[in-house]
Coordinates of C-alpha atoms in Angstrom, one line a residue:
M1 CA -28.1 180.6 72.7
T2 CA -25.9 182.0 69.8
T3 CA -27.5 182.9 66.6
R4 CA -26.2 184.5 63.6
Y5 CA -27.9 187.1 61.1
D6 CA -26.5 189.5 58.1
V7 CA -27.3 192.3 60.4
V8 CA -27.8 192.9 64.0
I9 CA -29.9 196.2 64.8
V10 CA -29.4 197.6 68.6
G11 CA -32.7 199.3 69.4
G12 CA -36.4 199.0 68.2
G13 CA -37.3 202.7 67.9
H14 CA -38.7 203.7 64.5
N15 CA -35.4 204.2 62.8
G16 CA -33.9 200.8 63.7
L17 CA -37.3 199.3 62.5
V18 CA -37.3 201.3 59.2
A19 CA -33.7 200.3 58.5
A20 CA -34.6 196.5 59.3
N21 CA -37.8 196.9 56.7
Y22 CA -35.2 198.1 53.6
L23 CA -32.7 195.7 54.6
A24 CA -35.0 192.8 54.8
R25 CA -36.6 193.8 51.5
A26 CA -33.0 193.4 50.0
G27 CA -32.7 190.0 51.0
K28 CA -30.7 190.4 53.9
S29 CA -31.2 188.3 57.1
V30 CA -32.1 191.0 60.2
C31 CA -32.5 190.9 63.8
V32 CA -34.0 193.9 65.9
L33 CA -33.1 194.0 69.5
E34 CA -35.2 196.4 71.9
A35 CA -34.4 196.6 75.6
R36 CA -38.1 197.5 76.4
H37 CA -41.1 195.1 76.3
V38 CA -42.7 197.2 73.3
V39 CA -41.0 198.6 70.1
G40 CA -41.1 202.2 69.0
G41 CA -38.4 204.1 71.3
A42 CA -39.9 207.7 71.7
C43 CA -42.6 206.8 68.8
V44 CA -45.0 204.4 70.8
S45 CA -48.3 204.4 72.2
E46 CA -48.5 203.2 76.0
E47 CA -51.3 203.1 78.6
L48 CA -49.8 205.7 80.7
V49 CA -53.5 206.6 82.6
P50 CA -55.5 203.3 82.9
G51 CA -58.2 203.1 80.5
A52 CA -56.6 205.3 77.8
T53 CA -53.9 205.1 75.1
W54 CA -50.9 207.8 74.7
S55 CA -48.6 208.9 72.3
S56 CA -45.9 208.8 75.1
C57 CA -43.3 211.3 73.6
S58 CA -43.7 212.2 70.1
F59 CA -47.4 212.5 69.0
I60 CA -47.8 214.1 65.5
Q61 CA -47.2 212.5 62.1
G62 CA -45.6 215.7 60.3
M63 CA -42.1 214.7 59.7
L64 CA -42.5 210.8 58.5
R65 CA -41.5 210.8 55.0
Q66 CA -44.2 209.6 52.5
E67 CA -41.2 208.1 50.3
V68 CA -40.6 205.8 53.3
I69 CA -44.4 205.1 54.0
D70 CA -44.9 204.4 50.3
D71 CA -41.7 202.2 50.1
L72 CA -42.8 200.2 53.1
E73 CA -46.2 199.8 52.5
L74 CA -47.2 201.2 56.0
A75 CA -50.9 201.4 55.0
R76 CA -51.0 197.7 54.3
F77 CA -49.5 196.8 57.4
G78 CA -52.2 198.7 59.2
L79 CA -51.0 202.4 59.5
R80 CA -53.9 204.6 59.1
S81 CA -53.8 208.5 59.8
L82 CA -56.1 211.4 60.4
S83 CA -55.3 214.9 59.7
P84 CA -57.7 217.5 61.5
E85 CA -59.2 220.7 59.3
V86 CA -57.5 222.9 62.0
Q87 CA -54.0 222.4 62.4
G88 CA -52.6 224.7 64.8
V89 CA -54.5 227.2 67.5
A90 CA -52.4 230.0 69.2
L91 CA -54.2 230.9 72.5
W92 CA -53.5 233.7 75.1
E93 CA -55.2 234.0 78.5
D94 CA -57.3 237.3 77.4
G95 CA -59.0 235.0 75.0
D96 CA -57.3 236.6 71.6
H97 CA -56.2 233.5 69.6
F98 CA -55.9 232.5 65.8
M99 CA -56.1 229.3 63.8
L100 CA -54.2 227.3 61.2
H101 CA -56.4 225.2 59.1
H102 CA -55.9 223.1 56.1
D103 CA -57.1 225.9 53.5
V104 CA -54.8 228.6 53.7
D105 CA -57.7 231.0 52.7
E106 CA -59.0 230.3 56.1
T107 CA -55.7 230.5 57.8
L108 CA -54.9 234.1 56.5
K109 CA -58.5 235.0 57.5
S110 CA -58.0 234.1 61.0
I111 CA -54.5 235.7 61.1
G112 CA -55.9 238.6 59.6
R113 CA -58.4 238.9 62.5
H114 CA -55.7 239.0 64.9
S115 CA -53.1 241.0 62.8
P116 CA -54.3 243.1 59.7
D117 CA -50.6 243.7 58.8
D118 CA -49.4 240.2 59.2
A119 CA -51.6 238.0 56.9
R120 CA -50.1 239.0 53.7
R121 CA -46.7 238.6 55.5
F122 CA -47.6 235.2 56.6
F123 CA -48.3 234.1 53.0
E124 CA -44.9 235.5 52.0
F125 CA -43.1 233.8 54.8
G126 CA -45.0 230.6 54.0
S127 CA -43.9 230.7 50.4
K128 CA -40.1 231.1 51.4
L129 CA -40.2 228.6 53.8
K130 CA -41.5 226.4 51.0
R131 CA -38.6 227.2 48.7
F132 CA -36.4 226.5 51.4
A133 CA -37.9 222.8 52.0
D134 CA -37.9 222.2 48.2
I135 CA -34.1 223.4 48.1
S136 CA -33.1 221.1 51.3
R137 CA -35.6 218.0 50.7
D138 CA -32.8 215.9 48.5
W139 CA -30.5 215.7 51.6
L140 CA -32.8 214.5 53.9
L141 CA -32.8 211.2 52.3
S142 CA -28.9 211.1 51.4
D143 CA -25.7 210.5 52.8
P144 CA -24.8 213.9 54.6
P145 CA -23.6 216.6 52.4
T146 CA -20.8 218.7 53.8
R147 CA -21.4 222.1 54.8
S148 CA -19.8 223.6 51.5
E149 CA -22.3 221.4 49.3
V150 CA -25.5 222.8 51.3
F151 CA -24.1 226.4 51.1
G152 CA -23.1 225.9 47.2
R153 CA -26.7 224.6 46.2
F154 CA -28.2 227.7 47.7
E155 CA -25.4 229.9 46.2
R156 CA -25.8 228.2 42.7
L157 CA -29.6 228.9 42.5
G158 CA -29.6 232.2 44.0
E159 CA -30.7 231.9 47.4
T160 CA -28.1 232.9 49.8
E161 CA -30.4 235.1 51.7
L162 CA -32.6 232.3 52.0
L163 CA -30.0 229.9 53.3
N164 CA -29.1 232.8 55.8
E165 CA -32.7 233.3 56.9
F166 CA -33.2 229.8 57.6
M167 CA -30.3 228.2 58.9
V168 CA -27.7 230.6 60.1
V169 CA -29.8 233.5 62.2
S170 CA -31.8 233.1 65.3
A171 CA -35.5 232.6 65.3
Q172 CA -36.2 236.0 66.7
D173 CA -34.1 237.5 63.9
L174 CA -35.7 235.5 61.1
L175 CA -39.4 236.4 62.7
D176 CA -38.4 239.9 62.9
R177 CA -37.8 240.3 59.5
Y178 CA -41.4 239.1 58.4
F179 CA -43.9 239.8 61.0
V180 CA -45.5 242.9 63.1
S181 CA -47.5 241.2 65.9
P182 CA -45.4 240.2 69.2
R183 CA -47.9 237.3 69.6
L184 CA -47.6 235.9 66.0
K185 CA -44.2 236.1 66.4
A186 CA -44.1 234.4 69.8
Y187 CA -46.3 231.4 68.5
M188 CA -44.2 230.7 65.4
T189 CA -41.0 230.8 67.9
F190 CA -42.4 227.5 69.7
L191 CA -41.0 225.2 67.1
A192 CA -37.6 226.8 67.4
M193 CA -37.4 225.7 70.8
V194 CA -38.2 222.3 70.6
S195 CA -35.2 220.1 72.4
T196 CA -33.4 223.8 72.5
W197 CA -30.7 224.7 74.9
G198 CA -31.2 228.1 74.5
G199 CA -33.6 231.0 73.7
P200 CA -35.3 232.8 70.3
Q201 CA -31.9 234.8 70.2
T202 CA -29.7 231.5 70.2
P203 CA -27.8 231.6 66.7
T204 CA -29.2 228.9 64.3
T205 CA -32.4 228.4 66.0
A206 CA -34.2 229.7 62.7
H207 CA -32.8 226.3 61.3
V208 CA -34.6 224.2 64.2
Y209 CA -37.8 226.1 63.1
G210 CA -37.2 225.5 59.5
Y211 CA -36.5 221.6 60.3
H212 CA -39.8 221.2 61.9
A213 CA -42.0 223.7 60.2
F214 CA -41.5 222.1 56.6
G215 CA -42.8 218.6 57.6
Q216 CA -45.4 217.2 55.2
F217 CA -48.3 215.0 55.3
E218 CA -49.6 212.9 52.3
N219 CA -47.2 215.0 50.4
V220 CA -48.8 218.2 51.5
F221 CA -46.2 221.0 52.7
G222 CA -46.7 222.0 56.0
R223 CA -49.6 219.5 57.2
W224 CA -49.6 217.1 59.8
G225 CA -51.9 214.1 61.1
I226 CA -52.7 212.0 63.9
P227 CA -52.1 208.2 63.6
V228 CA -55.0 206.4 64.6
G229 CA -54.2 204.7 68.0
G230 CA -51.3 206.9 68.6
M231 CA -47.7 207.1 67.3
G232 CA -47.2 203.3 68.1
S233 CA -49.4 202.5 65.4
I234 CA -46.1 203.9 63.1
T235 CA -43.8 201.3 64.9
A236 CA -46.3 198.6 64.9
A237 CA -46.9 198.9 61.1
L238 CA -42.9 198.9 60.7
R239 CA -42.7 195.7 62.9
K240 CA -45.1 194.0 61.0
G241 CA -43.6 194.9 57.7
A242 CA -40.0 194.0 58.8
E243 CA -41.6 190.6 59.9
A244 CA -43.3 190.1 57.0
F245 CA -40.0 190.3 54.9
G246 CA -38.4 187.7 57.3
A247 CA -36.7 189.9 60.1
V248 CA -36.7 189.1 63.4
V249 CA -37.8 191.6 65.9
R250 CA -37.2 190.8 69.8
T251 CA -38.5 192.7 72.8
S252 CA -37.2 192.7 76.6
A253 CA -33.7 192.1 75.0
P254 CA -31.3 194.8 76.1
V255 CA -27.9 194.7 74.8
A256 CA -24.7 194.7 77.2
E257 CA -22.1 195.0 74.6
I258 CA -21.3 195.4 70.9
L259 CA -18.5 192.6 70.2
V260 CA -15.7 193.8 68.2
R261 CA -13.3 191.1 66.8
G262 CA -10.2 191.9 64.7
G263 CA -10.9 195.4 64.5
R264 CA -14.4 194.7 63.2
A265 CA -17.9 194.8 64.9
A266 CA -18.8 191.0 65.0
G267 CA -22.1 191.2 66.7
V268 CA -23.6 191.8 70.4
R269 CA -23.9 190.3 73.7
L270 CA -27.4 190.6 75.5
V271 CA -27.6 191.4 79.1
G272 CA -28.8 187.7 79.5
G273 CA -25.8 186.5 78.2
D274 CA -27.2 185.5 74.4
V275 CA -25.0 186.6 71.7
V276 CA -25.9 187.6 68.2
N277 CA -23.1 187.2 65.7
A278 CA -23.7 189.5 62.5
D279 CA -21.6 190.8 59.6
I280 CA -22.9 194.4 60.3
V281 CA -24.2 195.9 63.5
M282 CA -26.5 199.1 63.4
S283 CA -27.1 201.1 66.5
N284 CA -30.4 202.9 67.0
A285 CA -29.2 203.8 70.3
A286 CA -27.8 207.4 70.9
P287 CA -24.2 207.9 69.9
T288 CA -23.3 208.6 73.6
V289 CA -24.7 205.2 74.5
A290 CA -23.5 203.1 71.4
L291 CA -20.0 204.4 71.4
G292 CA -19.5 205.7 74.8
R293 CA -20.7 202.3 76.9
L294 CA -21.4 199.5 74.5
V295 CA -18.4 199.5 72.2
P296 CA -15.6 197.7 74.5
A297 CA -12.6 199.8 75.7
G298 CA -9.6 199.7 73.3
A299 CA -12.1 199.2 70.3
M300 CA -11.3 202.4 69.0
K301 CA -9.3 205.4 70.1
E302 CA -9.7 206.5 73.5
E303 CA -10.0 209.9 72.4
W304 CA -12.9 209.4 70.1
R305 CA -14.7 207.2 72.8
R306 CA -14.1 210.4 75.1
E307 CA -15.6 212.5 72.2
A308 CA -18.7 210.4 71.8
L309 CA -19.5 211.1 75.9
R310 CA -19.0 214.5 75.3
T311 CA -21.6 214.7 72.6
D312 CA -23.9 217.7 73.1
V313 CA -27.2 216.5 74.2
R314 CA -28.4 219.6 76.1
G315 CA -32.0 220.7 75.4
S316 CA -34.7 219.1 77.1
M317 CA -38.7 218.8 77.3
A318 CA -41.4 217.0 79.3
R319 CA -45.0 215.7 78.3
I320 CA -47.9 215.6 80.8
H321 CA -50.6 213.3 79.7
V322 CA -53.9 214.2 81.6
L323 CA -57.1 212.1 81.1
L324 CA -60.1 214.2 81.1
D325 CA -64.0 213.6 81.6
T326 CA -64.9 216.8 80.0
L327 CA -63.3 218.9 77.0
P328 CA -61.5 222.2 78.2
H329 CA -63.7 225.4 77.8
Y330 CA -60.9 227.9 76.6
N331 CA -61.4 231.5 77.4
G332 CA -62.6 233.2 74.2
F333 CA -64.6 230.4 72.8
E334 CA -68.1 228.8 73.6
P335 CA -68.3 225.5 75.4
G336 CA -68.6 222.3 73.8
L337 CA -66.4 220.3 70.8
G338 CA -65.2 222.9 68.4
P339 CA -62.3 223.5 66.0
Q340 CA -60.4 225.1 69.2
H341 CA -59.8 221.1 70.3
L342 CA -58.3 220.0 67.2
G343 CA -55.4 221.3 66.4
H344 CA -52.0 221.6 68.0
T345 CA -52.3 224.5 70.6
I346 CA -49.6 226.8 71.9
L347 CA -50.9 228.5 75.2
N348 CA -49.5 231.3 76.8
A349 CA -46.4 232.2 74.2
S350 CA -44.6 235.6 74.5
A351 CA -41.0 236.6 74.1
E352 CA -40.7 237.3 77.5
N353 CA -41.7 233.8 78.6
Y354 CA -39.0 232.3 76.2
E355 CA -36.4 234.3 77.3
A356 CA -37.0 233.4 81.3
A357 CA -37.2 229.9 80.5
A358 CA -33.9 230.0 78.8
E359 CA -32.2 231.8 81.6
A360 CA -33.7 229.4 84.1
Q361 CA -32.9 226.6 81.8
R362 CA -29.1 227.8 82.3
R363 CA -29.3 227.8 86.1
G364 CA -30.9 224.5 86.5
R365 CA -34.2 226.3 87.5
F366 CA -38.1 226.3 86.7
P367 CA -39.1 229.9 85.1
D368 CA -42.1 231.3 86.7
D369 CA -44.6 230.8 83.9
F370 CA -44.7 228.4 81.0
V371 CA -45.2 228.1 77.3
I372 CA -47.2 225.4 76.9
E373 CA -48.1 222.7 74.0
G374 CA -51.5 220.7 73.9
L375 CA -53.0 218.2 71.8
I376 CA -56.6 216.6 72.5
H377 CA -55.9 213.1 70.5
S378 CA -59.1 211.8 71.2
A379 CA -61.2 214.8 69.6
T380 CA -59.7 213.6 66.3
D381 CA -59.3 209.6 67.3
P382 CA -62.1 208.9 69.9
S383 CA -60.3 205.3 69.8
V384 CA -57.8 206.2 72.4
C385 CA -60.4 206.4 75.6
K386 CA -63.9 205.6 76.7
P387 CA -66.7 207.6 75.6
G388 CA -67.4 211.0 77.5
Q389 CA -63.4 211.0 78.3
H390 CA -60.8 213.1 76.5
T391 CA -56.9 212.7 76.4
L392 CA -54.9 215.8 76.6
L393 CA -51.4 215.9 75.9
L394 CA -49.2 218.9 77.3
G395 CA -45.4 219.5 76.5
V396 CA -43.0 222.1 77.7
Q397 CA -39.8 223.0 76.1
Q398 CA -36.5 224.7 77.2
L399 CA -36.1 222.9 80.4
P400 CA -33.1 222.0 82.2
F401 CA -31.9 218.2 82.6
H402 CA -29.4 218.9 85.7
L403 CA -31.2 220.7 88.2
E404 CA -29.8 223.3 91.1
K405 CA -31.3 221.2 93.8
G406 CA -32.1 217.5 93.6
D407 CA -33.3 215.8 90.4
W408 CA -36.6 215.5 88.3
D409 CA -37.8 212.6 90.5
D410 CA -37.8 215.1 93.4
H411 CA -39.6 217.7 91.6
K412 CA -41.8 216.2 89.0
E413 CA -45.1 216.2 90.8
A414 CA -44.7 219.9 92.3
W415 CA -43.7 221.0 88.7
T416 CA -46.6 219.1 87.3
D417 CA -48.8 221.0 89.6
R418 CA -47.5 224.2 88.3
V419 CA -47.8 223.8 84.7
M420 CA -51.7 222.6 85.4
E421 CA -52.2 225.6 87.4
T422 CA -50.8 227.5 84.2
F423 CA -53.2 225.6 81.9
Y424 CA -56.2 226.3 84.2
R425 CA -56.1 229.9 83.6
F426 CA -56.7 229.0 80.0
A427 CA -59.4 226.4 80.6
P428 CA -60.7 227.2 84.2
N429 CA -63.6 224.5 83.9
L430 CA -61.0 221.6 84.1
R431 CA -60.5 222.2 88.0
G432 CA -62.0 218.8 89.4
H433 CA -62.4 217.1 86.1
V434 CA -59.2 215.3 85.9
I435 CA -59.3 211.5 86.2
G436 CA -55.7 210.8 86.0
R437 CA -52.4 212.1 85.0
N438 CA -49.1 210.7 84.1
T439 CA -45.8 213.1 83.4
V440 CA -42.5 211.9 81.2
S441 CA -39.7 214.0 82.7
P442 CA -36.5 214.6 81.2
L443 CA -35.0 211.9 83.3
D444 CA -37.5 209.6 82.5
L445 CA -36.9 210.4 79.0
E446 CA -33.2 209.2 79.6
R447 CA -34.0 206.2 81.9
T448 CA -37.1 204.6 80.0
Y449 CA -36.7 205.7 76.4
G450 CA -32.9 206.1 76.2
L451 CA -32.8 209.5 75.4
P452 CA -29.2 211.2 77.2
G453 CA -30.1 214.2 78.8
G454 CA -33.9 214.0 77.8
N455 CA -32.9 215.4 74.2
I456 CA -35.7 213.6 72.0
F457 CA -33.0 214.2 69.1
Q458 CA -30.3 212.0 71.0
R459 CA -27.9 214.9 70.4
S460 CA -28.6 218.7 69.9
I461 CA -29.6 220.1 66.3
V462 CA -28.9 223.6 67.3
G463 CA -25.5 224.8 65.6
L464 CA -23.7 224.1 62.2
E465 CA -21.4 221.8 64.2
N466 CA -24.2 219.5 64.7
L467 CA -25.3 219.3 61.2
F468 CA -25.1 217.5 57.8
S469 CA -21.5 215.9 57.4
E470 CA -20.5 217.0 61.1
R471 CA -23.5 215.1 62.6
K472 CA -21.3 211.8 62.9
A473 CA -19.6 209.5 65.0
P474 CA -16.1 210.6 66.2
G475 CA -13.8 209.2 63.6
G476 CA -16.6 208.1 61.7
D477 CA -17.8 209.3 58.1
G478 CA -21.6 209.6 57.9
Y479 CA -23.2 206.6 59.2
R480 CA -20.0 204.8 59.5
T481 CA -18.3 204.8 62.8
A482 CA -14.7 204.4 63.8
V483 CA -15.2 200.6 64.5
E484 CA -15.4 199.0 61.0
G485 CA -19.0 197.2 60.5
L486 CA -20.5 199.5 63.1
Y487 CA -23.0 202.1 62.0
L488 CA -25.3 204.7 63.5
C489 CA -29.0 204.8 62.1
G490 CA -30.9 206.8 64.8
S491 CA -31.7 210.5 65.5
G492 CA -27.9 211.2 66.4
A493 CA -27.4 210.7 63.0
H494 CA -28.0 212.9 60.0
P495 CA -30.4 214.5 59.5
G496 CA -31.7 214.5 63.1
G497 CA -34.5 214.0 65.3
G498 CA -38.4 213.8 64.8
V499 CA -40.2 211.1 63.3
T500 CA -38.8 211.1 60.3
G501 CA -37.5 207.6 59.1
A502 CA -34.6 209.3 57.4
P503 CA -31.6 208.1 59.4
G504 CA -32.7 204.7 59.4
H505 CA -33.4 204.9 55.7
N506 CA -30.1 206.6 55.0
A507 CA -28.0 204.1 57.0
A508 CA -29.8 201.0 55.5
R509 CA -28.8 202.3 51.9
R510 CA -25.6 203.0 53.0
V511 CA -25.2 199.5 54.5
L512 CA -26.6 197.8 51.4
A513 CA -23.7 199.7 49.3
D514 CA -21.2 199.1 51.5
M515 CA -22.2 195.2 51.6
S516 CA -21.8 195.3 47.6
G517 CA -18.5 196.9 47.7
D518 CA -19.7 200.5 46.7
R519 CA -18.2 202.7 49.1
G520 CA -19.1 206.0 47.3
P521 CA -21.8 208.5 48.6
V522 CA -25.4 207.6 48.5
R523 CA -27.2 210.5 47.3
R524 CA -30.3 211.8 46.0
H525 CA -30.3 214.8 43.6
T526 CA -33.0 216.4 41.9
E527 CA -32.0 219.3 39.5
L528 CA -33.7 221.9 40.9
S529 CA -34.6 225.2 39.4
K530 CA -37.2 228.0 40.0
S531 CA -40.5 227.0 39.0
L532 CA -42.7 229.4 37.1
M533 CA -44.4 230.1 40.3
D534 CA -41.5 230.6 42.2
R535 CA -40.5 233.1 39.6
V536 CA -43.6 235.0 40.0
L537 CA -43.4 235.1 43.5
E538 CA -40.8 237.0 43.4
T539 CA -42.0 239.6 41.7
G540 CA -44.1 242.5 43.3
V541 CA -47.0 242.0 40.9
G542 CA -46.6 238.1 41.5
K543 CA -46.7 238.6 45.2
D544 CA -49.7 240.6 44.9
L545 CA -51.5 238.0 42.4
G546 CA -50.2 235.2 44.9
Y547 CA -51.7 236.8 47.7
Q548 CA -55.1 237.4 46.2
V549 CA -55.2 233.7 44.9
A550 CA -54.4 232.3 48.3
Q551 CA -57.2 234.5 50.2
S552 CA -59.9 232.9 47.5
K553 CA -61.9 230.0 48.7
L554 CA -62.8 229.5 45.0
L555 CA -59.3 229.1 43.9
R556 CA -58.3 226.6 46.7
G557 CA -57.5 223.9 43.6
V558 CA -54.3 226.4 42.8
T559 CA -53.5 227.0 46.1
R560 CA -53.2 223.0 47.2
L561 CA -51.6 222.2 44.0
F562 CA -48.9 225.1 44.9
A563 CA -48.6 223.5 48.4
K564 CA -47.5 219.8 47.3
S565 CA -44.2 218.9 47.7
K566 CA -42.0 218.6 45.0

């Protein structure tokens, strides 16, 4: 069977579906081809343990751009998300803990009880991070800027130090500049280790931290939510929206080859032999897959194909999905449902554990101990399992993809047992209360979800050589590849991974501009100067006043206004 569209998109992950929505709304005929039986890629809900629904890979809505949500009317197409009052929980085996809340005054109180010296430092750090986010936000939804453009903007605004802190240095250097408590620093380090090959001392991991930490939910800086029904609710809404505007979305439709005729992408051939012709081909698949495997030999320079195959995909992680018949009774808390079950929880965080994990990762081994992240989705959204049951998701970062002996299939169950033993040290009551479990290993991320090397970003975001205009296809420019008419629209393109929708949005705008004959850069640009609040917070008196306001329950309205994204 042969069909024809204006645009065919390889891969029905969230970015491919975002691109399809924008193109269909612009009047283009669009076909999305997804290899699996379900759309979503790594943004998907599945029954991984019988009787319960899970966010298989990504599990928090904290980076999806509000502009995309609004433009594509995702609420109209079924997306509903909840934001728990407790956003973060840091917990150690001795019961020591603190929490991050919706309201800043509650967060500062919690941190202050843990480390009195760090409550004010946390407020000042958050103000700096928000300033970095405000300056950086424009290029998230633009063609990738050059490194000189990025650096130049910070320099023009007099924020060179801010640039160095949140983009150039290591996570350890960044956090050492602001905080005293080793445990607070270890808790905050976790976001810098997401799909990272290395440890807290690796240069530019401060940017990995900043990239994750300045997310937003409903235009509130630093907040996240949980889609009702899991992360697949996002991609389900995207699919409905695309189809409502005429796009065709096909599942169980793996692509065997990107067709190139006369030096130009002309469509795709499916594994079953069907051909889909198109004026434009967009790939939501990883660059190593699209350019190293799907583009036929001779369609571009061999050196570019080899370079694509050498794309840095190091930095893997794993997920464990555990169905329980009771809630964890964490050390230091009373039994029963409480705020400790609502937030994104980091257990066992220490500088020593991160460094040991980095060394083990380099050697293809597992460390003796694990830093674990956890989320009990059912505590916020009970719809995902039966009454009396709970869905616990655990995650471990800094894992090797290639193992010293054997592969992940050989070690997955024993590794899962070890992680569970670590978790039981924090919630001893759970022994004997596990109904079932499922592990998504780095090998599963590659094999099932199409993420080479188990890197959830399709390629590394560590190092300036993997950012901005350098995050491109070999021989390409921005979202364009070296093959005319073939574009990248996935996480391997600018600005990177996470469920942002930004690569899909940006690539669609690039395609529409090129189709209209406009080859110039597609950019968002806000003339950003320091607000009165920014200027006040730079002064000693202003810092004192800002901290007093942030501590006040009566002045929450002022703090919430400041937290709104610009």
